[in-house]
Structures are given as structure tokens and as C-alpha cells.
Amino acid sequence: MNRSEKLLQLKKEISHVIIGKEDVVEMIFIALINNGHILLESVPGTGKTQLAKSFAKTINGSFKRIQFTPDLLPSDVTGIQFFHPKEQDFQLRIGPVMTNILLADEINRATPRTQASLLEVMEERQVTIDGETIPLPNPFIVIATQNPIESQQGTFPLPEAQMDRFFMQISLEYPTFEEEKSIMKSYRSNSPFLNLKNVLTLEEIDEMKEQVKTVTISEEVEDYILNIIHSTRNHEDIQLGISPRGTLALMRASQGKAYLNNRTFVTPQDVKDVAIYLLSHRLVLTLEASLKKNAIQVIESVLNQLEVPVEAGAGQ
């Protein structure tokens, strides 16, 4: 079974639990094979916990969830050294970050100090507790959720520099009428999560991480990626454009998109397909622009204004 068939099977399994979100599943998979973390924006009750749990189950990985609240401490995330009265010595207790897929629910409800403790773990892929360093499992990805902008009372919004550390941002919208009808039928008797099958192993994910790096990018497509990036740095509506970290993220996600389509080269369409997910959360709009439009609309306008190169790489 090739990788596109594997992905199709993965989508099919998860679609029993999360209906109508095939594109979201594909983006999470692209993040996974690129060691990228995801910022998931959604209102409560749209299935983000079930999505993360289902993904972990289908790749035979471990799953943990942290509910972020204002009183959550950094040690609640990473772990502590605690004194064991019976043993009369200090013992290490590693926090919930010791997992393959970590759901950081409502990350913007926690204080900046606690947010920073998770973001440090995301970057370093290890925890250090009282001088002892422990590597995290492989793979390790964080799916962090936050409330939509219109309901941010009592929250601590992530600063721009921390937003940039997320590989991509995905908006989980309400289901359509027909999708919600299917959800009602699927959950009428039992949760379909109980019947989810394992599709991939962690070893196969490791292999895919290496294989995706071999996907080639022609000079024309490289220039197209850079034209998108540099357009954000010189745009009248944008105060802060895309950083070099964002450039690399767009390149890697484009490779992931091509890889999942069983291609050995990236096309301009691959870049366009992933650009919104990779770039919108990294932008800071000017005050005037933010009153009239959002970051997704600005990225879409950038993509529409740029000339798309002829499909390159097909002969490679």
C-alpha cells in the first residue's frame, strides 16, 4: 500500500469519528511528518479532542490532554521533582508532555509563563527538570486550541513570536447541515471512536519523515515561495510579514503536500494549497487593515496578485 492509499485509509478511519474534515486530517498529517505543531482555532464542541485522540489511535501513538486554565503552573505541564516520604528521597515525575500527541486545550486561558513552558518544550523536544534533561517521544506534536477572536474575554493571547513557532493554524468550523445529520446517525448508539483501527505505525511515520525530505523543489517554485514571502513584507496592509521560519515552514509543507500525492516534486499548486494554513497566523496586520479584513483575506489577495509559474518539476 503506497502513502496516498495509507492517507486515504487514515482519512476513512477518522471520518467515522470526525465527519467532513478530510482537509484538516491531511494538514495534521503534513504537520506530523514535518515535526510541526498545530494551532487549532475552534469554538467549544466541534470535536477537537476527538480529532486529536482519533489521530493518535490511527497511528498507534499515545495521547494526553491538558486543560489550560489561569492557575495552571509550568510544572503541571513539564513535571516536577517531588519528595517521596516512604522512600525518603526526591523522585522525578514527568508531566503530560511525555506523549506522542498532546492536546493543549484553550492555550490562551493560561498565563504567559505557563504558555512559555509548553512552547519551550515544543521547540527543544525535551524537558529539563532540576537540571535533569529527558527527551520526548518520537513523534511528538502539540495540537493547541484557542477560542476565536470574538470570544477572548479573560484570555492571554499568544505573542507574535510564539505564534510563529506553530507550524500551521487550522480553523475547525461548524459542520454543515448534512454533515451534522451524519454525526447524529454515527453517534446514535455508540461512539465510533471505539471501533477505530490502527492504520500506521510510529516506525512508518519515521520513514515518512525521512522520505518527505527527498521531494525536490525546482528553482521556479522556490522563487514562487519567496515571492509570496517577500510580498507579505512589503504589503500596505501588513505591519509584520513572514519570517524566515515561515519560509521554511511553507517549503516543508509544500513538500508534504506533494509527498502525500505520491509525487517526487513540488508544484505551484502544492504551495497554494497549504499557504493559508502556514502563513495567516504569522502575519500582523496594520491597525487600519485589521478593522476591514483578516489575515486569511490578506494572504488570499497576495496569492491572487502573484503570477503563478508554469507547473515545474514534472520532468524530474
Coordinates of C-alpha atoms in Angstrom, one line a residue:
M1 CA 0.0 0.0 0.0
N2 CA 1.5 3.4 -1.1
R3 CA 1.4 6.5 1.0
S4 CA -1.6 8.1 -0.7
E5 CA -3.6 4.9 -0.1
K6 CA -2.4 4.9 3.5
L7 CA -3.6 8.5 3.9
L8 CA -6.9 7.6 2.2
Q9 CA -7.3 4.8 4.7
L10 CA -6.4 7.2 7.6
K11 CA -9.0 9.7 6.4
K12 CA -11.6 7.0 6.1
E13 CA -11.0 5.8 9.6
I14 CA -11.0 9.2 11.2
S15 CA -14.1 10.2 9.1
H16 CA -16.1 7.7 11.1
V17 CA -15.5 9.9 14.2
I18 CA -14.9 13.4 12.7
I19 CA -17.2 13.9 9.7
G20 CA -16.4 16.2 6.8
K21 CA -12.9 17.3 7.9
E22 CA -10.7 15.4 5.3
D23 CA -8.7 18.5 4.5
V24 CA -8.0 19.0 8.2
V25 CA -6.8 15.4 8.6
E26 CA -4.4 15.9 5.6
M27 CA -3.0 19.1 7.1
I28 CA -2.4 17.4 10.5
F29 CA -0.6 14.6 8.7
I30 CA 1.6 17.0 6.8
A31 CA 2.5 18.7 10.2
L32 CA 3.2 15.3 11.7
I33 CA 5.7 14.2 9.0
N34 CA 7.4 17.6 9.3
N35 CA 7.7 17.6 13.2
G36 CA 5.3 20.6 13.2
H37 CA 2.9 21.8 15.8
I38 CA -0.6 22.9 15.2
L39 CA -2.7 25.8 16.4
L40 CA -6.4 24.8 16.1
E41 CA -8.9 27.6 16.4
S42 CA -12.4 26.4 17.2
V43 CA -15.5 27.1 19.3
P44 CA -16.2 24.5 22.0
G45 CA -17.9 21.3 21.0
T46 CA -16.6 21.0 17.4
G47 CA -14.7 17.8 18.1
K48 CA -11.1 18.9 18.6
T49 CA -10.4 16.4 21.4
Q50 CA -12.0 13.6 19.4
L51 CA -9.9 14.6 16.4
A52 CA -6.6 14.5 18.3
K53 CA -7.5 11.2 20.1
S54 CA -8.6 9.6 16.8
F55 CA -5.4 10.7 15.1
A56 CA -3.3 9.2 17.9
K57 CA -5.2 5.9 17.8
T58 CA -4.9 5.5 14.0
I59 CA -1.1 6.0 14.1
N60 CA -0.8 3.7 17.2
G61 CA 0.6 6.7 19.3
S62 CA 0.0 7.9 22.8
F63 CA -2.3 10.8 23.6
K64 CA -2.6 13.2 26.5
R65 CA -4.7 16.3 27.1
I66 CA -4.0 19.4 29.3
Q67 CA -6.8 21.8 30.1
F68 CA -5.2 25.2 30.2
T69 CA -6.5 27.5 33.0
P70 CA -5.2 30.7 34.6
D71 CA -4.0 28.7 37.7
L72 CA -2.1 26.1 35.6
L73 CA 1.6 26.1 36.6
P74 CA 4.6 25.3 34.3
S75 CA 5.4 22.3 36.4
D76 CA 1.8 21.0 35.7
V77 CA 2.9 20.8 32.0
T78 CA 6.5 19.6 32.2
G79 CA 6.7 17.8 35.6
I80 CA 8.4 18.1 39.0
Q81 CA 10.9 16.6 41.4
F82 CA 8.8 15.6 44.5
F83 CA 9.8 14.2 47.9
H84 CA 8.6 10.7 48.5
P85 CA 8.1 10.3 52.2
K86 CA 8.3 6.5 52.2
E87 CA 11.5 6.3 50.2
Q88 CA 12.9 9.4 51.9
D89 CA 14.2 10.9 48.6
F90 CA 13.3 13.1 45.7
Q91 CA 11.7 11.4 42.6
L92 CA 11.1 12.7 39.1
R93 CA 7.5 12.9 37.9
I94 CA 7.4 13.9 34.2
G95 CA 4.3 15.9 33.2
P96 CA 1.8 15.1 30.4
V97 CA 4.2 16.3 27.7
M98 CA 5.6 12.8 27.7
T99 CA 3.4 11.6 24.8
N100 CA 3.1 11.4 21.0
I101 CA 0.2 13.7 20.6
L102 CA -0.5 16.4 23.2
L103 CA -3.8 18.4 23.1
A104 CA -3.2 21.7 24.8
D105 CA -6.8 22.8 25.2
E106 CA -7.5 26.6 25.3
I107 CA -3.9 27.5 25.5
N108 CA -4.8 31.2 25.6
R109 CA -6.5 30.7 29.0
A110 CA -3.1 30.1 30.7
T111 CA -0.7 32.8 31.9
P112 CA 2.2 33.7 29.6
R113 CA 4.6 31.9 31.9
T114 CA 2.8 28.6 31.5
Q115 CA 2.4 29.1 27.8
A116 CA 6.1 29.7 27.5
S117 CA 6.9 26.4 29.3
L118 CA 5.0 24.5 26.7
L119 CA 6.5 26.5 23.8
E120 CA 10.0 25.8 25.1
V121 CA 9.2 22.0 25.1
M122 CA 7.8 22.3 21.6
E123 CA 11.0 23.9 20.4
E124 CA 13.5 21.7 22.2
R125 CA 11.6 18.4 22.2
Q126 CA 12.8 17.7 25.7
V127 CA 12.1 18.7 29.2
T128 CA 14.6 19.8 31.8
I129 CA 13.6 19.4 35.5
D130 CA 16.0 20.4 38.2
G131 CA 19.0 20.0 35.8
E132 CA 17.9 16.6 34.5
T133 CA 17.1 16.5 30.8
I134 CA 14.7 14.0 29.4
P135 CA 14.0 13.6 25.6
L136 CA 10.4 13.4 24.5
P137 CA 9.0 10.5 22.4
N138 CA 9.2 10.5 18.7
P139 CA 7.0 11.7 17.1
F140 CA 5.9 14.5 19.4
I141 CA 3.4 17.1 18.2
V142 CA 1.3 19.6 20.1
I143 CA -2.2 20.4 18.9
A144 CA -3.0 23.6 20.8
T145 CA -6.5 25.1 20.7
Q146 CA -7.7 28.6 21.3
N147 CA -11.0 30.4 21.2
P148 CA -11.9 32.5 18.2
I149 CA -11.0 36.2 18.4
E150 CA -14.6 37.3 19.1
S151 CA -14.7 35.4 22.5
Q152 CA -11.3 36.2 24.0
Q153 CA -12.5 37.7 27.3
G154 CA -10.3 36.6 30.2
T155 CA -7.5 35.2 27.9
F156 CA -3.8 35.8 27.4
P157 CA -3.3 36.0 23.6
L158 CA -0.1 34.4 22.3
P159 CA 2.5 37.0 21.3
E160 CA 3.6 37.1 17.6
A161 CA 6.9 35.4 18.3
Q162 CA 5.2 32.5 19.9
M163 CA 2.5 32.2 17.2
D164 CA 5.4 31.9 14.7
R165 CA 6.5 28.7 16.5
F166 CA 3.4 26.9 15.3
F167 CA 3.9 25.1 12.0
M168 CA 0.3 25.8 10.9
Q169 CA -3.0 27.2 12.1
I170 CA -6.3 25.4 11.2
S171 CA -9.8 26.7 11.8
L172 CA -12.3 24.0 12.7
E173 CA -15.6 25.3 11.5
Y174 CA -19.1 24.2 12.4
P175 CA -20.3 21.2 10.4
T176 CA -22.8 21.7 7.5
F177 CA -26.4 20.7 7.8
E178 CA -25.8 17.3 6.1
E179 CA -22.5 16.7 8.0
E180 CA -24.3 17.3 11.3
K181 CA -27.0 14.9 10.3
S182 CA -24.4 12.2 9.6
I183 CA -22.9 12.9 13.0
M184 CA -26.2 12.3 14.7
K185 CA -26.6 9.0 12.9
S186 CA -23.0 7.9 13.6
Y187 CA -23.3 8.6 17.3
R188 CA -26.8 7.3 17.8
S189 CA -25.9 4.1 19.6
N190 CA -22.2 4.1 20.4
S191 CA -19.2 6.3 19.8
P192 CA -17.4 5.3 16.6
F193 CA -14.1 6.1 18.3
L194 CA -14.3 2.6 20.0
N195 CA -14.0 0.9 16.6
L196 CA -11.2 2.9 15.1
K197 CA -8.4 0.8 13.6
N198 CA -4.7 1.4 13.6
V199 CA -3.5 2.4 10.1
L200 CA 0.1 3.4 10.5
T201 CA 2.9 2.5 13.0
L202 CA 5.3 5.0 14.6
E203 CA 8.1 3.3 12.6
E204 CA 6.3 4.1 9.4
I205 CA 5.9 7.7 10.4
D206 CA 9.7 7.8 11.0
E207 CA 10.3 6.5 7.5
M208 CA 7.9 9.1 6.0
K209 CA 9.7 11.9 7.9
E210 CA 12.9 11.0 6.0
Q211 CA 11.2 10.3 2.6
V212 CA 9.4 13.7 2.6
K213 CA 12.8 15.5 2.7
T214 CA 13.7 14.0 -0.7
V215 CA 10.9 15.7 -2.5
T216 CA 12.5 18.1 -4.9
I217 CA 11.7 21.8 -5.5
S218 CA 12.6 23.5 -8.8
E219 CA 14.1 26.9 -8.8
E220 CA 10.9 28.3 -10.3
V221 CA 8.9 27.0 -7.4
E222 CA 11.5 28.2 -4.9
D223 CA 11.2 31.7 -6.4
Y224 CA 7.4 31.5 -6.2
I225 CA 7.6 30.7 -2.5
L226 CA 10.0 33.6 -1.9
N227 CA 7.8 36.0 -3.9
I228 CA 4.9 35.1 -1.6
I229 CA 7.0 35.7 1.5
H230 CA 8.5 38.9 0.3
S231 CA 5.1 40.2 -0.8
T232 CA 4.0 40.0 2.8
R233 CA 7.0 42.1 3.9
N234 CA 6.1 44.9 1.5
H235 CA 2.3 44.9 1.7
E236 CA 0.4 48.0 2.7
D237 CA -1.9 46.1 4.9
I238 CA 0.8 44.2 6.8
Q239 CA 2.8 45.6 9.7
L240 CA 4.9 42.4 10.3
G241 CA 5.4 40.0 7.4
I242 CA 6.5 36.4 7.3
S243 CA 9.8 35.4 9.0
P244 CA 12.4 33.0 7.5
R245 CA 11.0 30.4 9.9
G246 CA 7.7 30.8 8.0
T247 CA 9.6 30.5 4.7
L248 CA 11.0 27.1 5.7
A249 CA 7.6 26.0 7.0
L250 CA 5.9 26.8 3.7
M251 CA 8.6 24.9 1.8
R252 CA 8.3 21.8 4.0
A253 CA 4.5 21.8 4.0
S254 CA 4.6 22.1 0.2
Q255 CA 6.9 19.1 0.1
G256 CA 4.5 17.3 2.4
K257 CA 1.6 18.0 0.1
A258 CA 3.5 16.7 -2.9
Y259 CA 4.6 13.6 -0.9
L260 CA 1.1 12.7 0.1
N261 CA 0.1 12.9 -3.6
N262 CA 2.8 10.4 -4.5
R263 CA 4.9 13.0 -6.3
T264 CA 8.7 13.4 -6.1
F265 CA 8.5 17.2 -6.9
V266 CA 6.6 20.2 -5.6
T267 CA 4.2 22.1 -7.9
P268 CA 3.0 25.7 -7.5
Q269 CA -0.5 24.3 -6.7
D270 CA 1.0 22.5 -3.7
V271 CA 2.3 25.8 -2.4
K272 CA -1.1 27.5 -2.9
D273 CA -3.0 24.6 -1.3
V274 CA -1.0 24.9 2.0
A275 CA -0.2 28.7 2.1
I276 CA -3.2 29.8 4.1
Y277 CA -2.6 27.2 6.8
L278 CA 1.1 28.1 7.1
L279 CA 1.1 31.9 6.8
S280 CA -2.0 33.6 8.1
H281 CA -1.2 33.2 11.8
R282 CA 2.3 34.6 11.3
L283 CA 1.1 38.0 10.0
V284 CA 0.4 41.2 12.0
L285 CA -1.9 43.5 10.1
T286 CA -1.8 47.3 10.4
L287 CA -4.4 48.8 12.7
E288 CA -6.4 50.2 9.8
A289 CA -6.3 47.0 7.8
S290 CA -7.4 44.9 10.8
L291 CA -10.6 46.9 11.0
K292 CA -11.6 45.9 7.5
K293 CA -10.2 42.4 6.9
N294 CA -8.5 39.4 8.5
A295 CA -5.1 37.7 7.8
I296 CA -6.6 35.0 5.7
Q297 CA -8.1 37.5 3.3
V298 CA -4.8 39.3 3.0
I299 CA -2.9 36.1 2.2
E300 CA -5.5 35.2 -0.4
S301 CA -5.1 38.7 -2.0
V302 CA -1.3 38.2 -2.1
L303 CA -1.7 34.8 -3.8
N304 CA -4.2 36.2 -6.3
Q305 CA -1.9 39.0 -7.3
L306 CA 1.2 36.9 -7.9
E307 CA 1.9 35.3 -11.2
V308 CA 2.0 31.5 -10.8
P309 CA 4.9 29.8 -12.6
V310 CA 4.2 27.1 -15.2
E311 CA 3.9 23.6 -13.5
A312 CA 7.5 22.9 -12.8
G313 CA 9.2 19.6 -11.9
A314 CA 7.2 17.2 -13.9
G315 CA 10.2 16.1 -15.8
Q316 CA 12.3 15.4 -12.8

